[in-house]
Amino acid sequence: MKQEMMTIVRQQQLAPRIHEMVLTGELVKQMKRPGQFIHIRVPRADLLLRRPISINQIDQDQATCTIIYRIEGDGTKVFAELEAGDQLDVMGPLGNGFDLSDLGQGDKAFIVGGGIGVPPLYELSKQLKNKGVEVIHFLGFASKEHVYYDEEFLALGDTRFSTDDGSFGIQGNVGNLLLAAEEKPTVVFACGNNGLLKTVEQLYGEVENVQLSLESRMACGMGACYACVCHVADDPSKSVKVCDDGPVFQAGEVII
Ligand code: FAD
Ligand code: FES
């Protein structure tokens, strides 16, 4: 993990409140594992805490990484006002991302995401495909206008969509999409709200390798402040840190 002033290469809006930002810097060389995140200082003096944002894409040839964020409050609003050439103070890559070791040809991966949980799944899917793993994406959004990266995921493999209002893909949530799937996965990856993660945990209890990316409020982002703890399922008196031990955990490992 290192800290650096990274430079914004470009930034564009993908959907209402959803922005894609491409950054360049030496830190990219350390970015390898999908599911890790960067911790970004907001360039506004009164906003002291960094904001954790997942790495969406890594391009070692161009020395760039991409993030996709949704405007929620002051911090992400400031990010959206920045332009190409502006710099951001970035720490990272942080956390334990998805574990792709032991996976290869013959594996079938279900990749499950909802809303702003979708971004880290893109780099994950690219890396799985490079390893010869068959990927099937299950992506849920609020409505058609909120859908982003549909073409990018379709270019990687089978992609199924749900929207709350049925305006794109089937009507309902990602759970409905998963229930309709006839295939059986050998491995499942998920990122999204706790409801989505719990659904995946319940549906795939039989699958040995189910990796869930959790979200939690963070301060330091590197294991020092205990702001982000969650409890261990086997022994709730014990806790783990989402920033440092996670954000990716095996299903059943922690209480969601
Ligand atoms: P405010 O609500 O004003 O933030 C106030 C404080 O609460 C800040 O310290 C902020 O960091 C914290 N906070 C608010 N919402 C969240 C949240 N959902 N999770 C954690 N902290 C929060 N969002 C994206 O849009 N794209 C991503 O790829 C992404 N990846 C994430 C990866 C991880 C590991 C985590 C923990 C969170 C991720 N988030 C992502 C959520 C993102 O960090 C928050 O939306 C963002 O910090 C909100 O900041 P704000 O100043 O705009 O909002
Ligand atoms: Fe400080 Fe996780 S945010 S320990």
XYZ file of N, CA and C and ligand atoms in Angstrom:
825
model
N 0.835 -1.187 0.000
C 0.000 0.000 0.000
C 0.875 1.245 0.000
N 0.530 2.189 -0.820
C 1.268 3.443 -0.872
C 0.292 4.604 -1.008
N 0.838 5.781 -0.949
C 0.027 6.986 -1.099
C 0.637 7.831 -2.197
N -0.202 8.417 -3.009
C 0.328 9.161 -4.149
C -0.674 10.211 -4.619
N -0.176 11.276 -5.230
C -1.063 12.199 -5.932
C -1.274 11.628 -7.327
N -2.452 11.081 -7.565
C -2.739 10.528 -8.894
C -3.414 11.604 -9.746
N -3.238 11.484 -11.054
C -3.795 12.493 -11.959
C -5.030 11.948 -12.666
N -6.045 12.771 -12.742
C -7.269 12.360 -13.449
C -7.029 12.461 -14.957
N -7.242 11.341 -15.656
C -7.062 11.307 -17.109
C -8.364 11.748 -17.786
N -9.452 11.216 -17.304
C -10.757 11.652 -17.812
C -11.845 11.266 -16.825
N -12.981 11.885 -17.013
C -14.113 11.616 -16.133
C -15.379 11.820 -16.940
N -16.324 10.907 -16.815
C -17.583 11.066 -17.551
C -18.742 10.515 -16.736
N -19.920 11.041 -17.014
C -21.119 10.563 -16.330
C -21.695 9.384 -17.108
N -22.036 8.299 -16.390
C -22.557 7.100 -17.047
C -24.072 6.979 -16.920
N -24.604 7.490 -15.839
C -26.037 7.365 -15.526
C -26.319 8.435 -14.473
N -27.602 8.641 -14.096
C -27.873 9.656 -13.068
C -27.037 9.393 -11.810
N -26.263 10.355 -11.402
C -25.406 10.319 -10.197
C -24.240 9.340 -10.283
N -24.090 8.643 -11.419
C -23.014 7.652 -11.541
C -21.918 8.204 -12.460
N -20.687 8.246 -11.944
C -19.571 8.798 -12.706
C -18.426 7.792 -12.799
N -17.742 7.839 -13.935
C -16.561 7.007 -14.150
C -15.342 7.923 -14.205
N -14.313 7.568 -13.438
C -13.101 8.397 -13.413
C -11.877 7.508 -13.674
N -11.036 7.952 -14.620
C -9.804 7.224 -14.920
C -8.640 8.002 -14.321
N -7.793 7.291 -13.566
C -6.671 7.922 -12.861
C -5.365 7.288 -13.318
N -4.300 8.065 -13.324
C -2.995 7.502 -13.650
C -1.992 7.813 -12.552
N -1.047 6.884 -12.375
C -0.008 7.098 -11.363
C 0.760 5.814 -11.124
N 1.822 5.929 -10.345
C 2.676 4.774 -10.036
C 1.925 3.697 -9.256
N 0.920 4.108 -8.484
C 0.180 3.157 -7.647
C -0.442 2.025 -8.460
N -0.725 2.311 -9.725
C -1.383 1.307 -10.560
C -0.557 0.020 -10.596
N 0.775 0.169 -10.556
C 1.657 -1.015 -10.622
C 1.358 -2.001 -9.498
N 0.858 -1.491 -8.382
C 0.580 -2.381 -7.247
C -0.826 -2.977 -7.297
N -1.622 -2.539 -8.242
C -3.021 -3.012 -8.311
C -3.072 -4.291 -9.129
N -3.435 -5.361 -8.469
C -3.466 -6.640 -9.183
C -4.755 -7.391 -8.929
N -5.180 -7.373 -7.688
C -6.272 -8.250 -7.294
C -7.619 -7.533 -7.421
N -8.590 -8.105 -8.129
C -9.907 -7.449 -8.199
C -10.577 -7.456 -6.830
N -11.375 -6.419 -6.574
C -12.085 -6.350 -5.297
C -11.373 -5.496 -4.269
N -10.143 -5.065 -4.594
C -9.465 -4.131 -3.675
C -10.034 -2.726 -3.903
N -9.705 -1.822 -2.988
C -10.243 -0.458 -3.127
C -9.149 0.574 -2.922
N -9.440 1.800 -3.325
C -8.534 2.909 -3.020
C -9.251 3.852 -2.042
N -8.439 4.576 -1.289
C -8.984 5.456 -0.253
C -8.591 6.878 -0.651
N -9.599 7.681 -1.002
C -9.325 8.964 -1.656
C -9.614 10.137 -0.726
N -8.629 11.021 -0.607
C -8.852 12.245 0.181
C -9.707 13.199 -0.649
N -10.733 13.749 -0.043
C -11.577 14.711 -0.761
C -10.850 16.061 -0.742
N -10.645 16.664 -1.905
C -9.926 17.937 -1.913
C -10.793 19.103 -1.419
N -11.219 18.985 -0.157
C -11.966 20.070 0.513
C -11.593 19.982 1.982
N -11.073 21.064 2.523
C -10.413 21.039 3.833
C -11.297 20.513 4.962
N -12.617 20.761 4.903
C -13.465 20.355 6.030
C -13.859 18.880 5.970
N -13.571 18.203 4.883
C -13.924 16.781 4.782
C -12.669 15.964 5.094
N -12.571 15.535 6.345
C -11.310 14.963 6.810
C -11.121 13.508 6.405
N -12.207 12.733 6.430
C -12.062 11.302 6.158
C -11.930 11.032 4.657
N -11.042 10.087 4.340
C -10.954 9.637 2.954
C -12.211 8.848 2.594
N -12.475 8.721 1.305
C -13.641 7.957 0.831
C -13.148 6.683 0.149
N -13.635 5.507 0.629
C -13.237 4.242 -0.020
C -14.036 3.989 -1.297
N -13.339 3.729 -2.400
C -14.001 3.426 -3.675
C -13.292 2.223 -4.321
N -14.066 1.261 -4.780
C -13.511 0.039 -5.368
C -12.787 0.318 -6.680
N -11.800 -0.498 -6.951
C -11.127 -0.426 -8.254
C -12.002 -1.166 -9.267
N -12.356 -0.465 -10.325
C -13.252 -1.044 -11.340
C -12.481 -1.689 -12.492
N -11.326 -1.114 -12.821
C -10.506 -1.638 -13.915
C -9.065 -1.261 -13.688
N -8.183 -2.154 -14.086
C -6.742 -1.880 -13.996
C -6.168 -2.058 -15.394
N -5.400 -1.067 -15.852
C -4.741 -1.185 -17.154
C -3.256 -0.907 -16.947
N -2.484 -1.993 -16.816
C -1.053 -1.834 -16.530
C -0.331 -1.196 -17.723
N -0.754 -1.479 -18.955
C -0.073 -0.917 -20.127
C -0.189 0.606 -20.135
N -1.362 1.107 -19.799
C -1.582 2.560 -19.816
C -1.268 3.206 -18.463
N -0.937 2.374 -17.470
C -0.723 2.852 -16.091
C -1.946 3.607 -15.565
N -3.130 3.075 -15.865
C -4.359 3.715 -15.380
C -5.213 2.731 -14.575
N -6.020 3.299 -13.706
C -7.073 2.517 -13.076
C -8.362 3.330 -13.211
N -9.474 2.617 -13.180
C -10.776 3.279 -13.322
C -11.586 3.040 -12.058
N -12.315 4.044 -11.633
C -13.283 3.877 -10.547
C -14.648 4.349 -11.062
N -15.688 3.775 -10.477
C -17.054 4.242 -10.779
C -17.705 4.552 -9.442
N -18.223 5.756 -9.297
C -18.814 6.125 -8.002
C -20.177 6.774 -8.211
N -20.982 6.663 -7.163
C -22.308 7.299 -7.169
C -22.265 8.500 -6.240
N -22.801 9.611 -6.677
C -22.825 10.801 -5.816
C -23.808 10.548 -4.674
N -23.264 10.558 -3.445
C -24.080 10.310 -2.248
C -24.164 11.549 -1.383
N -23.004 12.128 -1.099
C -22.952 13.281 -0.200
C -21.880 14.250 -0.677
N -21.320 15.015 0.267
C -20.378 16.074 -0.118
C -19.127 15.549 -0.818
N -18.584 14.427 -0.310
C -17.303 13.940 -0.840
C -17.403 13.554 -2.307
N -18.360 12.714 -2.624
C -18.499 12.263 -4.010
C -18.967 13.413 -4.916
N -19.663 14.394 -4.327
C -20.066 15.567 -5.117
C -18.816 16.349 -5.546
N -17.873 16.473 -4.628
C -16.620 17.158 -4.971
C -15.883 16.375 -6.065
N -15.835 15.037 -5.949
C -15.162 14.233 -6.990
C -15.744 14.545 -8.373
N -17.076 14.676 -8.420
C -17.741 14.849 -9.720
C -17.437 16.208 -10.353
N -16.948 17.143 -9.544
C -16.645 18.475 -10.091
C -15.223 18.556 -10.651
N -14.424 17.505 -10.434
C -13.025 17.532 -10.883
C -12.927 17.264 -12.383
N -11.795 17.690 -12.953
C -11.626 17.555 -14.401
C -10.307 16.880 -14.727
N -10.153 16.478 -15.989
C -8.891 15.889 -16.445
C -7.743 16.836 -16.100
N -6.663 16.271 -15.577
C -5.505 17.081 -15.195
C -5.484 17.396 -13.708
N -6.652 17.376 -13.045
C -6.688 17.593 -11.587
C -6.063 16.387 -10.888
N -5.588 16.621 -9.668
C -4.946 15.532 -8.937
C -5.741 15.149 -7.698
N -5.608 13.886 -7.308
C -6.262 13.379 -6.105
C -5.244 12.629 -5.257
N -5.332 12.834 -3.943
C -4.459 12.138 -2.998
C -5.076 10.757 -2.740
N -4.375 9.726 -3.189
C -4.944 8.367 -3.155
C -4.057 7.443 -2.332
N -4.675 6.635 -1.472
C -3.977 5.568 -0.756
C -4.473 4.245 -1.313
N -3.562 3.317 -1.511
C -4.043 2.023 -1.994
C -2.972 1.240 -2.717
N -3.281 0.100 -3.286
C -4.574 -0.570 -3.152
C -4.739 -1.156 -1.754
N -5.976 -1.131 -1.245
C -6.240 -1.574 0.124
C -7.176 -2.781 0.140
N -7.072 -3.538 1.229
C -7.985 -4.656 1.473
C -7.592 -5.922 0.738
N -8.282 -6.984 1.128
C -8.125 -8.277 0.464
C -9.236 -8.425 -0.546
N -8.868 -8.514 -1.791
C -9.874 -8.620 -2.837
C -10.354 -10.053 -3.012
N -10.944 -10.326 -4.161
C -11.441 -11.670 -4.482
C -10.253 -12.602 -4.706
N -10.435 -13.863 -4.299
C -9.378 -14.859 -4.453
C -9.666 -15.708 -5.695
N -8.796 -15.566 -6.682
C -9.003 -16.290 -7.942
C -8.084 -17.499 -8.067
N -7.229 -17.703 -7.051
C -6.309 -18.842 -7.143
C -7.153 -20.113 -7.145
N -6.664 -21.140 -7.728
C -7.365 -22.441 -7.827
C -8.521 -22.428 -8.822
N -8.780 -21.321 -9.473
C -9.873 -21.313 -10.452
C -9.301 -21.348 -11.865
N -10.005 -22.013 -12.763
C -9.519 -22.105 -14.143
C -10.550 -22.761 -15.024
N -10.081 -23.332 -16.126
C -11.004 -23.966 -17.075
C -11.821 -25.042 -16.380
N -13.097 -25.103 -16.722
C -13.979 -26.085 -16.085
C -14.793 -25.440 -14.971
N -14.352 -24.274 -14.485
C -15.138 -23.567 -13.465
C -16.202 -22.703 -14.124
N -17.320 -22.592 -13.425
C -18.409 -21.715 -13.883
C -18.675 -20.722 -12.754
N -18.432 -19.435 -13.024
C -18.580 -18.420 -11.975
C -19.870 -17.630 -12.164
N -20.668 -17.562 -11.106
C -21.789 -16.629 -11.068
C -21.247 -15.328 -10.459
N -21.429 -14.226 -11.176
C -20.949 -12.924 -10.715
C -22.180 -12.052 -10.481
N -22.415 -11.706 -9.228
C -23.704 -11.131 -8.838
C -23.511 -9.726 -8.267
N -24.184 -8.737 -8.849
C -23.999 -7.377 -8.349
C -25.272 -6.562 -8.422
N -25.375 -5.607 -7.532
C -26.528 -4.721 -7.543
C -26.081 -3.279 -7.378
N -26.663 -2.394 -8.188
C -26.437 -0.953 -8.039
C -24.979 -0.578 -8.031
N -24.551 0.058 -6.960
C -23.167 0.538 -6.911
C -22.207 -0.576 -6.443
N -22.734 -1.797 -6.291
C -21.868 -2.964 -6.045
C -21.298 -3.535 -7.329
N -21.777 -3.042 -8.472
C -21.364 -3.616 -9.758
C -19.904 -3.291 -10.142
N -19.378 -2.090 -9.870
C -18.074 -1.721 -10.437
C -16.922 -2.719 -10.224
N -16.658 -3.225 -9.012
C -15.477 -4.102 -8.873
C -15.625 -5.435 -9.604
N -16.860 -5.778 -9.973
C -17.095 -7.069 -10.617
C -16.581 -7.087 -12.056
N -16.353 -5.913 -12.626
C -15.887 -5.865 -14.011
C -14.431 -6.353 -14.114
N -13.557 -5.826 -13.290
C -12.166 -6.298 -13.303
C -12.109 -7.777 -12.908
N -12.956 -8.153 -11.949
C -13.030 -9.557 -11.539
C -13.360 -10.450 -12.740
N -14.393 -10.072 -13.483
C -14.833 -10.892 -14.607
C -13.750 -10.970 -15.683
N -13.090 -9.845 -15.939
C -12.006 -9.843 -16.940
C -10.923 -10.841 -16.550
N -10.529 -10.804 -15.277
C -9.436 -11.682 -14.832
C -9.877 -13.152 -14.845
N -11.139 -13.413 -14.479
C -11.635 -14.794 -14.515
C -11.636 -15.308 -15.944
N -12.092 -14.462 -16.857
C -12.124 -14.872 -18.274
C -10.731 -15.193 -18.778
N -9.760 -14.368 -18.374
C -8.371 -14.619 -18.786
C -7.854 -15.948 -18.273
N -8.450 -16.421 -17.173
C -8.029 -17.708 -16.610
C -8.820 -18.875 -17.209
N -9.727 -18.570 -18.120
C -10.503 -19.630 -18.771
C -11.762 -20.024 -18.026
N -12.137 -19.241 -17.006
C -13.359 -19.529 -16.241
C -14.582 -19.032 -17.028
N -15.638 -19.832 -17.060
C -16.881 -19.378 -17.693
C -17.597 -18.428 -16.737
N -17.981 -17.262 -17.232
C -18.619 -16.280 -16.339
C -20.078 -16.040 -16.748
N -20.942 -15.951 -15.757
C -22.327 -15.515 -15.998
C -22.604 -14.369 -15.025
N -23.006 -13.219 -15.593
C -23.249 -12.026 -14.762
C -24.734 -11.880 -14.455
N -25.042 -11.531 -13.226
C -26.420 -11.256 -12.795
C -26.410 -9.858 -12.177
N -26.961 -8.887 -12.884
C -26.811 -7.492 -12.451
C -28.169 -6.833 -12.238
N -28.308 -6.170 -11.110
C -29.579 -5.528 -10.794
C -29.427 -4.017 -10.654
N -30.418 -3.293 -11.192
C -30.420 -1.829 -11.116
C -31.843 -1.356 -10.783
N -31.959 -0.070 -10.480
C -33.278 0.471 -10.137
C -34.183 0.521 -11.361
N -33.662 1.052 -12.471
C -34.463 1.135 -13.696
C -33.508 1.294 -14.873
N -34.061 1.284 -16.084
C -33.225 1.313 -17.289
C -32.250 2.490 -17.286
N -32.722 3.652 -16.854
C -31.833 4.830 -16.919
C -30.663 4.722 -15.941
N -30.780 3.823 -14.955
C -29.688 3.666 -13.984
C -28.692 2.574 -14.369
N -28.957 1.897 -15.488
C -28.069 0.809 -15.917
C -26.781 1.397 -16.493
N -25.647 0.839 -16.131
C -24.370 1.238 -16.721
C -23.496 0.000 -16.890
N -22.529 0.077 -17.790
C -21.590 -1.016 -18.064
C -22.291 -2.275 -18.585
N -23.500 -2.130 -19.128
C -24.186 -3.313 -19.679
C -23.410 -3.868 -20.870
N -22.969 -2.971 -21.768
C -22.245 -3.461 -22.952
C -20.899 -4.061 -22.567
N -20.245 -3.468 -21.596
C -18.938 -3.981 -21.164
C -19.077 -5.406 -20.612
N -20.098 -5.621 -19.776
C -20.284 -6.971 -19.229
C -20.720 -7.949 -20.324
N -21.602 -7.505 -21.218
C -22.052 -8.390 -22.301
C -20.871 -8.819 -23.164
N -19.894 -7.929 -23.323
C -18.712 -8.272 -24.134
C -17.875 -9.364 -23.469
N -18.021 -9.530 -22.169
C -17.236 -10.556 -21.463
C -17.964 -11.901 -21.409
N -19.294 -11.889 -21.524
C -20.010 -13.167 -21.447
C -21.482 -12.964 -21.155
N -22.143 -14.087 -20.896
C -23.579 -14.126 -20.604
C -23.900 -13.125 -19.482
N -24.835 -12.216 -19.737
C -25.176 -11.200 -18.737
C -26.693 -11.058 -18.647
N -27.204 -11.170 -17.441
C -28.657 -11.082 -17.225
C -28.957 -9.898 -16.307
N -30.024 -9.192 -16.648
C -30.327 -7.954 -15.910
C -31.694 -8.031 -15.234
N -31.773 -7.351 -14.096
C -33.080 -7.118 -13.484
C -33.175 -5.637 -13.139
N -34.391 -5.119 -13.191
C -34.618 -3.753 -12.710
C -35.872 -3.777 -11.820
N -35.894 -2.883 -10.866
C -37.023 -2.859 -9.928
C -38.347 -2.666 -10.666
N -38.316 -1.837 -11.734
C -39.570 -1.536 -12.437
C -39.735 -2.338 -13.732
N -38.807 -3.234 -14.033
C -38.931 -4.074 -15.223
C -38.617 -3.356 -16.527
N -38.033 -2.145 -16.465
C -37.778 -1.392 -17.696
C -36.558 -1.913 -18.459
N -35.747 -2.771 -17.839
C -34.581 -3.369 -18.510
C -34.360 -4.733 -17.868
N -34.368 -5.801 -18.677
C -34.253 -7.142 -18.109
C -35.542 -7.534 -17.412
N -35.459 -8.492 -16.494
C -36.686 -8.927 -15.820
C -37.055 -7.961 -14.691
N -38.317 -7.973 -14.314
C -38.731 -7.123 -13.194
C -38.422 -7.831 -11.875
N -37.862 -7.091 -10.947
C -37.561 -7.666 -9.638
C -36.132 -7.372 -9.260
N -35.612 -8.186 -8.342
C -34.231 -7.951 -7.926
C -33.336 -9.093 -8.395
N -32.063 -9.018 -8.024
C -31.100 -10.011 -8.510
C -31.467 -11.407 -8.007
N -32.095 -11.481 -6.846
C -32.530 -12.776 -6.318
C -33.459 -13.480 -7.308
N -34.369 -12.703 -7.936
C -35.277 -13.288 -8.936
C -34.492 -13.830 -10.126
N -33.460 -13.081 -10.522
C -32.615 -13.528 -11.645
C -31.933 -14.842 -11.305
N -31.413 -14.923 -10.089
C -30.676 -16.120 -9.674
C -31.611 -17.322 -9.595
N -32.823 -17.093 -9.108
C -33.782 -18.198 -8.984
C -34.153 -18.759 -10.359
N -34.105 -17.890 -11.381
C -34.477 -18.327 -12.731
C -33.327 -19.047 -13.447
N -32.137 -18.998 -12.889
C -30.975 -19.597 -13.577
C -31.012 -21.119 -13.464
N -30.811 -21.782 -14.598
C -30.807 -23.250 -14.568
C -29.417 -23.823 -14.366
N -28.385 -23.011 -14.655
C -27.012 -23.489 -14.513
C -26.643 -23.638 -13.035
N -25.616 -24.426 -12.788
C -25.095 -24.572 -11.412
C -23.663 -24.018 -11.376
N -23.411 -23.075 -10.479
C -22.049 -22.509 -10.419
C -21.094 -23.396 -9.623
N -19.797 -23.272 -9.939
C -18.790 -23.903 -9.071
C -18.227 -22.861 -8.102
N -18.440 -21.580 -8.436
C -17.971 -20.503 -7.563
C -18.894 -19.297 -7.758
N -19.123 -18.558 -6.658
C -20.022 -17.394 -6.736
C -19.302 -16.177 -6.132
N -19.437 -15.055 -6.812
C -18.883 -13.783 -6.314
C -20.035 -12.778 -6.235
N -20.087 -11.989 -5.167
C -21.172 -11.007 -5.077
C -20.706 -9.720 -4.421
N -21.279 -8.619 -4.889
C -21.031 -7.311 -4.284
C -22.316 -6.493 -4.410
N -22.759 -5.964 -3.293
C -23.991 -5.173 -3.326
C -24.445 -4.921 -1.900
N -25.718 -4.559 -1.751
C -26.190 -4.267 -0.395
C -26.330 -5.564 0.419
N -26.553 -5.419 1.717
C -26.589 -6.596 2.594
C -27.709 -7.561 2.217
N -28.832 -7.023 1.725
C -29.937 -7.889 1.310
C -29.490 -8.820 0.193
N -28.784 -8.256 -0.779
C -28.294 -9.067 -1.906
C -27.295 -10.121 -1.402
N -26.402 -9.704 -0.518
C -25.386 -10.644 -0.020
C -26.028 -11.783 0.769
N -27.038 -11.445 1.566
C -27.721 -12.490 2.344
C -28.442 -13.472 1.410
N -29.074 -12.940 0.362
C -29.752 -13.815 -0.603
C -28.762 -14.792 -1.222
N -27.609 -14.279 -1.637
C -26.589 -15.138 -2.259
C -26.127 -16.191 -1.249
N -25.930 -15.770 -0.024
C -25.474 -16.695 1.025
C -26.496 -17.833 1.208
N -27.781 -17.462 1.201
C -28.828 -18.476 1.405
C -28.966 -19.410 0.200
N -28.881 -18.837 -1.011
C -29.130 -19.647 -2.210
C -28.003 -20.625 -2.515
N -26.772 -20.279 -2.114
C -25.628 -21.087 -2.545
C -24.871 -21.720 -1.376
N -25.641 -22.129 -0.364
C -25.043 -22.805 0.791
C -24.290 -24.070 0.404
N -24.694 -24.668 -0.720
C -24.062 -25.925 -1.161
C -22.731 -25.680 -1.880
N -22.546 -24.454 -2.358
C -21.338 -24.175 -3.141
C -20.186 -23.864 -2.174
N -19.055 -24.511 -2.411
C -17.950 -24.400 -1.451
C -17.300 -23.011 -1.437
N -17.227 -22.403 -2.627
C -16.495 -21.138 -2.739
C -17.458 -20.005 -3.112
N -17.924 -19.279 -2.085
C -18.838 -18.147 -2.309
C -18.213 -16.917 -1.659
N -17.801 -15.960 -2.470
C -17.067 -14.801 -1.965
C -17.941 -13.549 -2.014
N -18.084 -12.911 -0.857
C -18.966 -11.748 -0.725
C -18.142 -10.505 -0.392
N -18.361 -9.428 -1.129
C -17.659 -8.182 -0.832
C -18.575 -7.279 0.002
N -18.136 -6.981 1.224
C -18.960 -6.207 2.169
C -18.646 -4.719 2.093
N -19.618 -3.929 2.498
C -19.391 -2.492 2.592
C -19.542 -2.082 4.047
N -18.739 -1.132 4.472
C -18.841 -0.668 5.850
C -18.306 0.754 5.918
N -18.795 1.510 6.857
C -18.239 2.864 7.053
C -16.791 2.731 7.487
N -15.922 3.518 6.926
C -14.499 3.407 7.246
C -13.902 4.753 7.617
N -12.836 4.692 8.397
C -12.081 5.911 8.687
C -10.676 5.750 8.119
N -9.817 4.988 8.839
C -8.422 4.881 8.380
C -8.290 4.049 7.106
N -9.107 3.020 6.960
C -9.049 2.158 5.771
C -7.917 1.164 5.775
N -7.141 1.112 6.852
C -5.974 0.226 6.856
C -5.790 -0.517 8.175
N -6.873 -0.759 8.880
C -6.811 -1.665 10.020
C -6.425 -1.048 11.350
N -6.346 0.274 11.448
C -5.839 0.881 12.678
C -6.922 1.407 13.624
N -8.114 1.726 13.108
C -9.065 2.472 13.953
C -10.281 1.662 14.420
N -10.502 0.505 13.876
C -11.634 -0.366 14.239
C -13.006 0.255 13.940
N -13.060 1.189 12.985
C -14.358 1.795 12.641
C -15.233 0.841 11.844
N -14.628 -0.175 11.263
C -15.330 -0.957 10.229
C -15.570 -2.406 10.624
N -15.558 -2.710 11.928
C -15.609 -4.119 12.316
C -16.968 -4.763 12.043
N -16.945 -6.073 11.770
C -18.167 -6.873 11.786
C -17.853 -8.171 12.526
N -18.902 -8.908 12.904
C -18.697 -10.029 13.822
C -18.532 -11.357 13.099
N -17.697 -12.197 13.691
C -17.425 -13.517 13.120
C -18.631 -14.425 13.387
N -19.075 -15.155 12.354
C -20.300 -15.950 12.481
C -20.170 -17.049 13.534
N -19.050 -17.732 13.573
C -18.869 -18.859 14.508
C -18.760 -18.417 15.955
N -18.255 -17.202 16.149
C -18.031 -16.698 17.500
C -18.244 -15.180 17.510
N -19.521 -14.747 17.700
C -19.838 -13.315 17.594
C -19.102 -12.423 18.590
N -18.412 -13.028 19.578
C -17.619 -12.174 20.470
C -16.337 -11.711 19.766
N -16.024 -12.361 18.649
C -14.845 -11.957 17.873
C -15.261 -11.073 16.709
N -14.365 -10.175 16.308
C -14.693 -9.312 15.170
C -13.534 -9.275 14.174
N -13.871 -8.886 12.961
C -12.853 -8.694 11.921
C -13.045 -7.298 11.334
N -11.996 -6.813 10.676
C -12.072 -5.476 10.097
C -12.348 -5.584 8.602
N -13.411 -4.914 8.172
C -13.786 -5.022 6.756
C -12.684 -4.441 5.864
N -12.023 -3.374 6.309
C -11.031 -2.724 5.444
C -9.792 -3.576 5.239
N -9.433 -4.326 6.257
C -8.137 -4.974 6.293
C -8.260 -6.484 6.093
N -9.165 -7.117 6.850
C -9.395 -8.561 6.691
C -10.260 -8.796 5.452
N -11.094 -7.861 5.098
C -11.970 -7.921 3.925
C -11.476 -6.925 2.895
N -12.312 -6.335 2.063
C -13.777 -6.380 2.176
C -14.398 -7.704 1.704
N -13.577 -8.618 1.137
C -14.150 -9.869 0.629
C -14.015 -10.965 1.689
N -15.130 -11.621 1.997
C -15.155 -12.744 2.948
C -15.878 -13.914 2.301
N -15.543 -15.120 2.753
C -16.299 -16.285 2.312
C -17.694 -16.232 2.959
N -18.719 -16.701 2.246
C -20.068 -16.759 2.812
C -20.028 -17.564 4.101
N -20.728 -17.090 5.120
C -20.790 -17.801 6.392
C -19.668 -17.432 7.343
N -18.704 -16.662 6.856
C -17.552 -16.308 7.700
C -17.906 -15.207 8.706
N -18.683 -14.216 8.253
C -19.037 -13.101 9.140
C -20.556 -12.900 9.138
N -21.044 -12.209 10.154
C -22.479 -11.920 10.224
C -22.768 -10.675 9.392
N -23.605 -10.859 8.400
C -23.925 -9.718 7.515
C -25.119 -8.966 8.079
P -21.451 11.149 2.836
O -22.692 10.411 3.166
O -21.450 12.635 3.006
O -20.244 10.547 3.632
C -20.088 10.782 5.009
C -19.124 9.741 5.568
O -19.745 8.454 5.546
C -17.833 9.597 4.797
O -16.803 9.301 5.693
C -18.092 8.421 3.905
O -16.888 7.731 3.532
C -18.979 7.550 4.771
N -19.895 6.762 3.963
C -21.064 7.196 3.438
N -21.664 6.197 2.751
C -20.843 5.121 2.850
C -20.906 3.803 2.349
N -21.928 3.362 1.609
N -19.871 2.956 2.610
C -18.830 3.362 3.357
N -18.727 4.621 3.874
C -19.713 5.475 3.612
N -19.188 3.768 -3.640
C -19.218 3.928 -4.971
O -19.966 4.771 -5.454
N -18.432 3.155 -5.807
C -17.601 2.208 -5.321
O -16.905 1.529 -6.097
C -17.545 2.034 -3.916
N -16.719 1.113 -3.382
C -16.663 0.987 -2.025
C -15.777 0.046 -1.498
C -15.682 -0.126 -0.129
C -14.713 -1.146 0.426
C -16.504 0.661 0.732
C -16.404 0.478 2.208
C -17.370 1.606 0.218
C -17.473 1.775 -1.164
N -18.323 2.719 -1.727
C -18.364 2.855 -3.096
C -19.172 3.598 -0.916
C -18.495 4.975 -0.810
O -17.352 4.862 0.015
C -19.455 6.011 -0.218
O -20.563 6.150 -1.059
C -18.760 7.359 -0.096
O -17.748 7.281 0.881
C -19.761 8.433 0.270
O -19.065 9.619 0.533
P -19.813 11.033 0.486
O -18.931 12.025 1.115
O -20.279 11.326 -0.882
O -21.118 10.753 1.315
Fe -9.977 1.790 10.345
Fe -11.102 -0.377 9.180
S -11.440 1.697 8.759
S -9.831 -0.295 10.950
